[in-house]
């Protein structure tokens, strides 16, 4: 093949899209460098096919006008272009260039349709061979002309030439390669963008079960890019390869992505990059897929060919030659393991050899979403003893909590009725067989017939709780001012999401484990012996309320509580969930209810093994109660304290494992 043919083939087939202007400029420069001497063979002007556009936003057929036009939304006035022009890549660019030339040449002059027709014939006769809708083009040109005349025109033509490029590229590619944005759904700020994405994620591409809406804030948008890009740009049997966070291996929010459906490309290979250092801030992988027709494809086929890559690079941006010298490539197979609605990818096929009792899975609950923290977490202040009233203590937003923006700038203070003071623990307060001091919180709830009832600002004042009403009034104002536009719920609906607050009917003992942590651990809270006092003045016994950063189980049986806490701190269970945990910057994190995919027998007081495990749990709890205060005063690192406790209890934990409690 001639060099001219090769150059033409490359320019027509190697195309790039990015939403970031700098990325587009760099890509164009790299493209030119890669062409090398081929560029010298072309005597006419060439256009580097790297476009500034949003690859997942494009014109849908439902937007086509009734008279064969397409709306161009970016312009400040209503503008349209004929479909036949938008459908032709070359003519589309030519049309915009000609209209831009007309707008600039005749800016400040009187508009004349006949003059415009002559201009189009002289400058863009090819356009007239494609469309007869001169009036549509004229209206478009007048808008550009007006923008120039009012000094509002900057780079409209450049933007427009790039904006709608995706429509020309629909189902045109054999291969698509990309590194999509690594962003969780909850970090998308624009309400309209969130609404559109949610519709496509749940209903169009079925990446999430609509019955599990709590997972959508955690969904990695990269998986949506992967599926949408494949469906829009790939030909049938085309190949896609995307760099994605390794959380797709085990995150509950990616269950449907792993399993596959008629919209998700059929995976055929994965490169596991977890052991490559340095690389990204979180573990990564590359997923390869093939676009199949909806009739052919429903679920992914496992096991998949996998290349586990490991090694230490000289730099993050190492050259291919340098990387090949430093890295090892091991061929493996990866399996999809599914237990109920939980799944994960693993290098070994999980054997479901033991009966799983679902009793604890169903009865361990997630705590209440006590946020914004600056509304509810407080410190008690004595105010020098002058203003302190044990019935209505003076409180202020706690200084011991790390608050997220914009809530970190909020500070509320005032008196509060003692009835609304409660105790809680965060995940960072939970240690193997023990916990840190309780955190004091305000909650707008009151017990009626043994059950909690939410009080609003209005109902609090009506029932005579004026201090609480004043506090809630401040919270409501701050909530309206600082919440995201997409947030429709009130502060009361937020803290009682899915009734997670009012359903906490407490028994004597509460067994807790963290929702997210590198290593699993658990502790017991004696909910009937939490007292609050200041300056030796007893205020009240506090009810305990579990926070959403932990899972809790209530029981009146202390032996059962010790049995459970022993299992929660066993190394066998922790090791089991490791590869099921999504991994972030600091290693494995989410635990959720993954522990219950392992056999978790219900406590049986007639079972001697269970009684012995319970005794180990009791002895370990007493030992930690003695050593934990000094550790908390000496170290600030939660992980370090947990590690020290495990070393101190190595004998007890080994004994728990040896009891084979899962059988």
XYZ file of C-alpha atoms in Angstrom:
663
model
C 0.000 0.000 0.000
C 1.164 3.542 -0.737
C 2.009 5.971 2.065
C -0.888 8.199 0.952
C -3.308 5.268 1.289
C -1.923 4.338 4.716
C -2.213 7.932 5.953
C -5.786 8.203 4.672
C -6.682 4.886 6.308
C -5.262 5.986 9.677
C -7.020 9.358 9.620
C -10.342 7.709 8.801
C -10.069 4.921 11.363
C -8.041 6.094 14.391
C -10.253 8.628 16.159
C -10.204 10.100 19.651
C -12.734 11.922 21.856
C -12.150 13.662 25.187
C -14.065 16.246 27.162
C -10.936 17.962 28.500
C -9.352 20.582 26.151
C -5.806 19.925 27.373
C -6.183 16.185 26.825
C -7.350 16.874 23.259
C -4.359 19.129 22.530
C -1.874 16.583 23.930
C -3.554 13.753 22.021
C -3.377 15.699 18.753
C 0.311 16.362 19.332
C 0.948 12.664 20.032
C -1.086 11.715 16.984
C 1.097 13.945 14.777
C 4.277 12.497 16.274
C 3.008 8.963 15.679
C 2.314 9.722 12.005
C 5.990 10.550 11.559
C 7.147 10.791 7.940
C 3.672 9.888 6.630
C 2.593 13.472 7.263
C 5.044 14.679 4.615
C 3.237 12.685 1.919
C 0.040 14.732 2.238
C 0.170 18.014 0.354
C -3.304 19.252 1.273
C -4.423 20.349 4.729
C -5.356 17.461 7.027
C -7.521 17.434 10.138
C -6.353 15.392 13.122
C -9.449 13.378 14.164
C -9.266 14.022 17.910
C -12.379 15.842 19.072
C -13.401 17.893 22.089
C -16.752 16.319 22.982
C -18.634 14.396 25.633
C -18.526 10.828 24.367
C -21.618 9.750 26.331
C -23.814 12.708 25.348
C -25.180 12.638 21.850
C -28.262 13.442 19.839
C -30.928 10.764 19.993
C -33.361 10.119 17.144
C -36.253 11.281 19.356
C -34.728 14.801 19.237
C -34.927 15.043 15.446
C -37.271 17.821 14.355
C -40.450 17.043 12.392
C -39.076 18.860 9.347
C -35.840 16.891 9.172
C -33.735 19.092 11.443
C -31.714 18.574 14.598
C -31.683 21.079 17.483
C -28.312 22.553 18.456
C -28.770 23.164 22.185
C -25.525 24.919 23.006
C -26.399 28.185 21.222
C -28.250 30.803 23.314
C -31.092 30.980 20.780
C -33.085 28.228 19.138
C -31.028 26.864 16.252
C -31.260 23.820 14.023
C -29.319 22.123 11.262
C -30.649 19.772 8.577
C -30.263 16.080 9.440
C -28.583 15.373 6.106
C -25.785 17.800 7.038
C -25.317 16.456 10.568
C -25.140 12.935 9.123
C -22.152 13.789 6.931
C -18.918 14.371 8.828
C -17.165 16.329 6.066
C -20.189 18.442 5.080
C -21.000 19.184 8.740
C -17.560 20.721 9.330
C -17.655 22.539 5.971
C -21.109 23.995 6.720
C -20.026 25.375 10.085
C -16.922 26.924 8.522
C -18.944 28.591 5.730
C -21.626 29.880 8.115
C -18.920 31.236 10.408
C -17.238 33.033 7.474
C -20.556 34.584 6.452
C -21.279 35.736 10.033
C -17.876 37.415 10.327
C -17.857 38.954 6.843
C -21.338 40.465 7.198
C -21.206 41.373 10.908
C -22.567 44.898 11.352
C -24.189 44.858 7.920
C -27.861 44.513 7.055
C -29.062 40.919 6.672
C -30.159 39.795 3.218
C -31.388 36.293 2.367
C -30.501 36.635 -1.331
C -26.952 37.706 -0.473
C -26.685 34.682 1.843
C -27.774 32.264 -0.914
C -25.129 33.668 -3.274
C -22.498 33.427 -0.518
C -23.335 29.762 0.118
C -23.212 28.977 -3.600
C -19.842 30.692 -3.949
C -18.180 29.347 -0.779
C -19.873 25.992 -0.238
C -21.508 24.606 -3.355
C -21.051 21.081 -1.967
C -23.474 22.005 0.816
C -26.232 22.774 -1.675
C -25.752 19.341 -3.226
C -26.643 17.827 0.168
C -29.532 19.999 1.391
C -32.148 22.415 0.071
C -32.986 23.828 3.515
C -31.307 27.194 2.914
C -33.698 28.986 5.287
C -32.545 26.748 8.183
C -28.899 27.529 7.407
C -29.712 31.235 7.110
C -31.305 31.315 10.570
C -28.244 29.549 11.997
C -25.884 32.044 10.340
C -27.898 34.996 11.708
C -27.462 33.674 15.268
C -23.682 33.396 14.779
C -23.661 36.899 13.252
C -25.562 38.329 16.220
C -23.105 36.712 18.667
C -20.210 38.388 16.842
C -21.992 41.758 16.763
C -22.722 41.653 20.511
C -19.149 40.512 21.242
C -20.385 37.206 22.670
C -18.712 35.040 20.062
C -15.457 33.391 21.077
C -15.107 29.802 19.903
C -18.697 28.801 19.084
C -17.813 27.251 15.733
C -14.948 25.261 17.230
C -17.219 23.968 19.991
C -20.021 23.091 17.575
C -17.664 21.266 15.220
C -16.636 19.034 18.094
C -19.841 18.819 20.120
C -21.852 16.572 17.834
C -19.006 14.391 16.554
C -20.346 11.315 18.406
C -23.380 11.154 16.103
C -21.077 10.565 13.110
C -19.312 7.745 14.889
C -22.254 5.582 15.956
C -21.481 1.863 15.545
C -18.467 2.660 13.347
C -15.650 1.026 15.330
C -14.088 -2.408 15.517
C -12.109 -1.482 18.650
C -12.650 1.074 21.421
C -9.954 1.683 24.050
C -10.355 4.044 26.981
C -9.603 5.165 30.504
C -12.970 6.569 31.655
C -13.494 8.924 34.603
C -13.049 7.161 37.939
C -15.871 8.723 39.873
C -18.620 7.399 42.133
C -22.164 8.449 41.298
C -22.508 10.426 44.559
C -19.817 12.900 43.460
C -21.818 14.099 40.446
C -23.157 17.472 41.548
C -25.503 18.512 38.726
C -29.085 17.345 39.502
C -30.097 16.965 35.843
C -26.973 14.942 35.052
C -27.666 12.686 38.035
C -31.269 12.190 36.971
C -30.331 11.218 33.405
C -27.530 8.899 34.498
C -29.707 7.173 37.096
C -32.355 6.437 34.470
C -29.812 4.864 32.109
C -27.899 3.019 34.854
C -30.983 1.354 36.337
C -33.487 1.072 33.501
C -31.614 1.291 30.191
C -28.496 -0.779 30.903
C -29.705 -2.546 34.094
C -26.437 -2.017 35.923
C -28.296 -1.896 39.244
C -31.364 -3.598 40.638
C -34.079 -0.917 41.154
C -34.894 -2.664 44.454
C -31.431 -1.729 45.805
C -31.338 2.083 45.446
C -28.926 2.362 48.383
C -26.139 1.095 46.101
C -26.311 3.802 43.434
C -24.241 6.436 45.349
C -21.327 3.953 45.311
C -21.583 2.879 41.657
C -18.377 3.483 39.716
C -19.299 5.644 36.697
C -16.522 3.930 34.708
C -18.749 0.838 34.385
C -21.513 2.998 32.888
C -18.995 4.487 30.400
C -17.885 0.960 29.494
C -21.415 -0.231 28.708
C -22.705 2.930 27.028
C -19.585 3.326 24.886
C -19.765 -0.285 23.716
C -23.454 -0.010 22.839
C -23.092 3.288 20.973
C -19.730 3.133 19.184
C -18.937 -0.548 18.576
C -19.957 -2.588 15.570
C -21.400 -6.008 16.321
C -18.539 -8.296 17.438
C -16.401 -5.212 18.106
C -13.938 -5.208 21.019
C -13.748 -2.820 23.973
C -10.926 -2.505 26.525
C -11.216 -0.088 29.467
C -9.034 0.628 32.479
C -11.306 0.381 35.547
C -10.936 0.401 39.339
C -10.473 -3.098 40.742
C -13.541 -2.533 42.940
C -15.496 -4.124 40.083
C -14.113 -7.451 41.395
C -16.171 -7.387 44.587
C -18.179 -4.195 45.161
C -21.859 -5.055 45.738
C -22.810 -2.159 43.438
C -21.106 -3.967 40.526
C -22.897 -7.316 40.908
C -24.884 -6.861 37.661
C -21.777 -5.681 35.803
C -19.879 -8.848 36.786
C -22.788 -11.148 36.046
C -23.651 -9.560 32.702
C -26.861 -8.926 30.785
C -27.973 -8.280 27.211
C -26.459 -4.759 27.225
C -23.099 -5.528 28.818
C -20.341 -6.696 26.426
C -19.266 -10.294 26.906
C -16.059 -10.283 28.949
C -13.290 -12.466 27.580
C -10.157 -11.296 29.421
C -9.034 -9.261 32.427
C -5.652 -7.813 33.284
C -5.226 -7.586 37.048
C -2.939 -4.632 37.914
C -3.243 -4.730 41.704
C 0.390 -5.772 42.184
C 1.864 -3.089 39.901
C 3.515 -0.260 41.868
C 3.426 2.686 41.441
C 0.337 3.063 39.279
C -2.970 4.622 40.373
C -4.151 5.680 43.825
C -6.450 2.664 43.971
C -5.968 -0.861 42.579
C -6.837 -1.137 38.892
C -7.592 -3.632 36.150
C -8.267 -3.718 32.405
C -11.506 -5.339 31.242
C -11.872 -6.663 27.676
C -15.271 -7.347 26.130
C -17.000 -8.157 22.841
C -20.282 -6.573 21.770
C -22.812 -9.291 21.049
C -26.371 -8.889 19.786
C -29.047 -8.870 22.482
C -30.406 -12.220 21.265
C -26.999 -13.904 21.597
C -25.837 -12.512 24.911
C -27.359 -12.547 28.393
C -24.642 -13.402 30.923
C -20.857 -13.434 30.977
C -19.015 -16.716 30.555
C -16.662 -17.711 33.370
C -13.903 -18.568 34.099
C -12.163 -15.767 32.196
C -8.600 -15.675 30.943
C -6.685 -13.364 33.245
C -3.190 -11.934 33.212
C -1.975 -11.035 36.681
C 0.691 -8.363 36.232
C 3.110 -7.602 39.059
C 6.290 -5.627 39.638
C 7.708 -2.248 40.618
C 8.083 0.451 37.968
C 10.698 3.198 38.039
C 7.927 5.772 37.613
C 4.172 5.938 37.077
C 4.693 7.071 33.488
C 7.224 4.413 32.536
C 7.784 3.625 28.857
C 6.530 0.339 27.413
C 10.091 -0.924 27.062
C 10.935 -0.106 30.686
C 7.657 -1.600 31.964
C 8.210 -4.867 30.113
C 11.605 -5.237 31.810
C 10.214 -4.597 35.289
C 6.925 -6.500 35.180
C 5.942 -10.160 35.349
C 2.929 -11.512 33.451
C 1.210 -14.607 34.875
C -1.646 -16.285 33.017
C -4.513 -17.391 35.257
C -8.252 -17.983 35.296
C -10.756 -15.918 37.252
C -14.121 -17.191 38.510
C -17.402 -15.513 39.364
C -18.647 -16.702 42.742
C -22.290 -15.965 43.573
C -23.912 -16.465 46.975
C -27.451 -15.085 47.056
C -27.287 -11.491 45.816
C -23.585 -11.204 46.680
C -20.899 -11.967 44.102
C -17.148 -11.520 43.641
C -14.366 -12.407 41.220
C -11.692 -14.735 42.530
C -8.818 -16.879 41.298
C -10.480 -19.855 42.935
C -13.965 -21.272 42.584
C -15.765 -20.994 45.902
C -17.106 -24.356 47.037
C -20.503 -24.174 48.685
C -19.806 -27.230 50.814
C -21.457 -26.146 54.053
C -25.005 -25.201 54.958
C -25.378 -21.479 55.575
C -27.745 -20.412 58.357
C -29.368 -17.091 57.413
C -30.494 -16.198 60.961
C -27.714 -13.664 61.660
C -27.627 -12.329 58.109
C -31.268 -11.317 58.457
C -30.972 -9.962 61.986
C -27.767 -7.930 61.804
C -28.974 -4.469 60.744
C -27.250 -1.363 59.411
C -27.357 1.599 61.800
C -29.010 4.985 61.336
C -27.602 7.632 58.978
C -26.822 10.240 61.629
C -25.772 13.026 59.265
C -24.890 15.824 58.851
C -22.626 15.037 61.798
C -22.354 18.704 62.807
C -26.105 18.756 63.600
C -26.172 15.782 65.923
C -22.727 15.013 67.404
C -22.102 17.232 70.424
C -19.863 17.982 73.397
C -21.243 18.959 76.789
C -20.074 22.261 78.231
C -20.257 23.210 81.885
C -19.836 26.935 81.156
C -17.876 27.351 84.363
C -20.646 25.743 86.403
C -22.869 28.790 86.112
C -25.079 27.789 83.214
C -24.934 24.023 83.653
C -28.332 22.477 84.184
C -28.511 18.647 84.239
C -32.092 18.820 82.981
C -31.128 21.104 80.054
C -27.333 20.829 79.640
C -25.459 23.289 77.434
C -24.051 21.560 74.343
C -22.011 22.495 71.275
C -21.144 20.790 67.961
C -18.445 18.200 68.745
C -14.834 19.095 68.034
C -13.797 15.405 67.787
C -15.460 14.630 64.454
C -14.061 15.146 60.960
C -16.863 16.852 59.060
C -17.292 16.868 55.290
C -17.778 20.046 53.284
C -19.851 22.169 53.547
C -20.849 20.892 56.983
C -17.354 21.414 58.398
C -18.013 25.150 58.781
C -21.150 24.647 60.887
C -21.182 25.059 64.645
C -24.386 24.921 66.681
C -24.650 25.522 70.416
C -27.381 25.890 73.015
C -29.250 24.087 75.745
C -31.061 20.822 75.060
C -33.468 18.704 77.093
C -31.677 15.650 78.482
C -34.333 13.347 76.969
C -32.739 13.856 73.550
C -29.194 12.865 74.461
C -28.066 9.434 73.224
C -24.852 7.406 72.876
C -23.334 5.956 69.720
C -20.081 4.559 68.315
C -18.517 5.116 64.910
C -16.674 2.396 63.014
C -13.346 3.883 64.156
C -14.460 3.347 67.779
C -14.834 -0.423 67.337
C -11.879 -2.656 68.257
C -11.427 -6.418 68.607
C -13.474 -7.329 71.730
C -13.796 -3.684 72.846
C -14.767 -0.137 72.012
C -13.687 3.432 72.718
C -15.685 5.912 74.805
C -19.188 6.605 73.615
C -19.921 9.648 71.494
C -22.792 11.822 72.669
C -25.429 12.760 70.118
C -28.701 14.662 69.929
C -31.569 12.851 68.224
C -35.102 14.208 67.711
C -36.755 10.997 68.913
C -38.763 10.024 71.960
C -40.012 6.658 73.183
C -43.695 5.867 73.127
C -44.801 2.387 74.229
C -41.254 1.094 73.834
C -40.791 2.452 70.308
C -39.059 5.578 69.009
C -41.049 8.383 67.405
C -39.543 11.220 65.347
C -40.160 14.770 66.577
C -40.030 17.664 64.128
C -39.519 21.323 65.009
C -43.296 21.787 65.152
C -44.145 18.653 67.154
C -41.289 19.303 69.604
C -42.610 22.788 70.368
C -46.176 21.480 70.609
C -45.111 18.898 73.208
C -43.229 21.484 75.233
C -39.635 20.662 74.208
C -38.690 24.250 73.388
C -34.905 23.728 73.511
C -35.094 20.866 70.999
C -37.443 22.931 68.798
C -34.917 25.802 68.754
C -32.069 23.397 67.888
C -34.082 21.808 65.073
C -35.022 25.211 63.697
C -31.311 26.008 63.287
C -30.699 22.603 61.691
C -33.539 23.003 59.195
C -32.258 26.415 58.068
C -28.706 25.122 57.641
C -29.964 22.014 55.822
C -31.914 24.047 53.252
C -28.936 26.344 52.727
C -26.220 23.686 52.343
C -27.793 20.468 51.011
C -27.292 19.391 47.396
C -29.912 20.422 44.878
C -30.601 16.747 44.198
C -31.462 16.111 47.863
C -35.227 16.264 48.337
C -35.496 14.664 51.779
C -35.768 16.561 55.065
C -33.308 16.222 57.948
C -35.791 13.864 59.625
C -36.118 11.666 56.547
C -32.321 11.538 56.254
C -31.586 10.299 59.784
C -34.504 7.851 59.602
C -33.762 6.576 56.087
C -35.479 3.184 55.633
C -36.682 3.547 59.274
C -33.146 2.695 60.395
C -33.538 4.970 63.444
C -37.021 4.321 64.801
C -36.666 0.550 64.295
C -33.806 0.320 66.781
C -35.736 -1.294 69.622
C -32.935 -2.103 71.990
C -32.225 -5.286 73.936
C -29.676 -5.478 76.734
C -26.609 -6.322 74.633
C -25.626 -4.999 71.222
C -23.026 -6.801 69.092
C -21.310 -4.454 66.624
C -18.911 -4.747 63.713
C -17.730 -1.969 61.324
C -19.399 -1.524 57.957
C -16.005 -0.807 56.411
C -12.518 -1.674 57.651
C -9.317 -3.291 56.455
C -9.699 -6.072 59.022
C -12.931 -7.407 60.484
C -13.466 -6.910 64.206
C -16.372 -6.806 66.646
C -17.366 -5.742 70.144
C -20.247 -5.826 72.644
C -22.114 -2.806 74.021
C -23.926 -3.161 77.349
C -26.783 -0.851 76.392
C -28.297 -0.668 79.870
C -25.193 0.650 81.604
C -24.305 3.811 79.704
C -24.319 6.785 82.057
C -23.671 10.424 81.227
C -22.252 12.798 83.785
C -20.276 16.030 83.900
C -18.343 17.449 86.855
C -19.553 14.481 88.944
C -23.170 15.442 88.241
C -25.107 12.528 86.801
C -27.340 13.573 83.919
C -29.049 10.370 82.785
C -28.695 6.832 81.553
C -28.245 6.973 77.804
C -29.971 4.823 75.221
C -27.587 3.469 72.604
C -28.256 4.073 68.901
C -26.141 2.331 66.266
C -24.684 4.536 63.512
C -24.710 3.541 59.825
C -20.940 2.944 59.922
C -21.661 -0.260 61.818
C -23.920 -3.310 61.709
C -25.642 -4.319 64.941
C -27.428 -7.276 66.509
C -29.496 -7.110 69.705
C -29.740 -9.913 72.222
C -30.642 -10.390 75.877
C -28.386 -13.451 76.019
C -24.876 -12.457 77.134
C -23.478 -15.879 76.228
C -24.754 -15.438 72.666
C -23.151 -11.990 72.529
C -19.769 -13.410 73.622
C -20.147 -16.244 71.082
C -20.788 -13.783 68.254
C -17.967 -11.414 69.179
C -15.554 -14.362 69.247
C -16.539 -15.343 65.692
C -16.374 -11.742 64.455
C -12.754 -11.544 65.629
C -11.655 -14.905 64.238
C -8.863 -14.801 61.667
C -10.622 -17.500 59.609
C -13.605 -15.241 58.895
C -11.406 -12.207 58.234
C -9.272 -14.149 55.770
C -12.389 -15.460 54.023
C -13.796 -12.016 53.214
C -10.506 -10.430 52.099
C -10.862 -10.968 48.355
C -14.563 -10.105 48.559
C -13.783 -6.643 49.920
C -13.483 -3.749 47.470
C -10.035 -2.182 47.725
C -9.273 1.517 47.940
C -6.290 3.728 48.532
C -5.580 2.113 51.915
C -6.385 -1.477 51.043
C -9.526 -3.631 51.545
C -12.470 -1.680 52.918
C -16.173 -2.601 52.634
C -17.386 -5.502 54.764
C -21.172 -5.143 54.710
C -22.858 -8.523 55.019
C -20.188 -10.430 53.132
C -19.324 -12.271 56.360
C -22.639 -14.121 56.194
C -21.747 -15.839 52.933
C -19.612 -18.019 55.212
C -21.322 -20.590 57.459
C -22.441 -18.676 60.553
C -24.239 -21.124 62.880
C -26.914 -19.792 65.212
C -25.927 -19.896 68.875
C -27.141 -23.051 70.600
C -26.854 -23.057 74.421
C -26.978 -26.886 74.299
C -23.945 -27.043 71.999
C -20.775 -27.475 74.072
C -18.575 -26.049 71.319
C -20.673 -22.877 71.255
C -20.393 -22.537 75.030
C -16.593 -22.885 74.884
C -16.369 -20.269 72.110
C -18.555 -17.974 74.228
C -16.150 -18.355 77.183
C -13.199 -17.361 74.978
C -15.199 -14.336 73.846
C -15.866 -13.399 77.486
C -12.205 -13.778 78.536
C -10.992 -11.774 75.536
C -13.507 -8.986 76.200
C -12.332 -8.669 79.817
C -8.688 -8.594 78.725
C -9.306 -5.846 76.150
C -11.289 -3.835 78.718
C -8.093 -3.649 80.776
C -5.597 -2.784 78.018
C -7.653 -0.594 75.661
C -7.686 2.680 77.699
C -3.873 2.879 77.767
C -3.660 2.064 74.046
C -6.157 4.817 73.218
C -4.185 7.356 75.230
C -0.891 6.302 73.627
C -1.865 5.886 69.943
C -4.125 7.786 67.559
C -3.933 5.282 64.695
C -7.002 3.007 64.861
C -5.378 0.365 62.657
C -2.321 0.204 64.893
C -4.422 -0.256 68.040
C -6.438 -3.032 66.415
C -3.221 -4.729 65.326
C -1.727 -4.561 68.842
C -4.896 -6.054 70.338
C -4.795 -8.940 67.866
C -1.187 -9.660 68.814
C -2.086 -9.573 72.513
C -4.928 -12.020 71.863
C -3.131 -14.245 69.374
C -3.541 -17.305 71.604
C -7.284 -16.713 72.096
C -7.954 -16.011 68.397
C -6.003 -19.128 67.360
C -8.072 -21.149 69.795
C -11.306 -19.763 68.302
C -10.156 -20.803 64.810
C -9.204 -24.256 66.036
C -12.718 -24.749 67.407
C -13.965 -24.923 63.777
C -17.052 -22.920 64.758
C -18.381 -23.006 61.169
C -19.112 -26.727 61.333
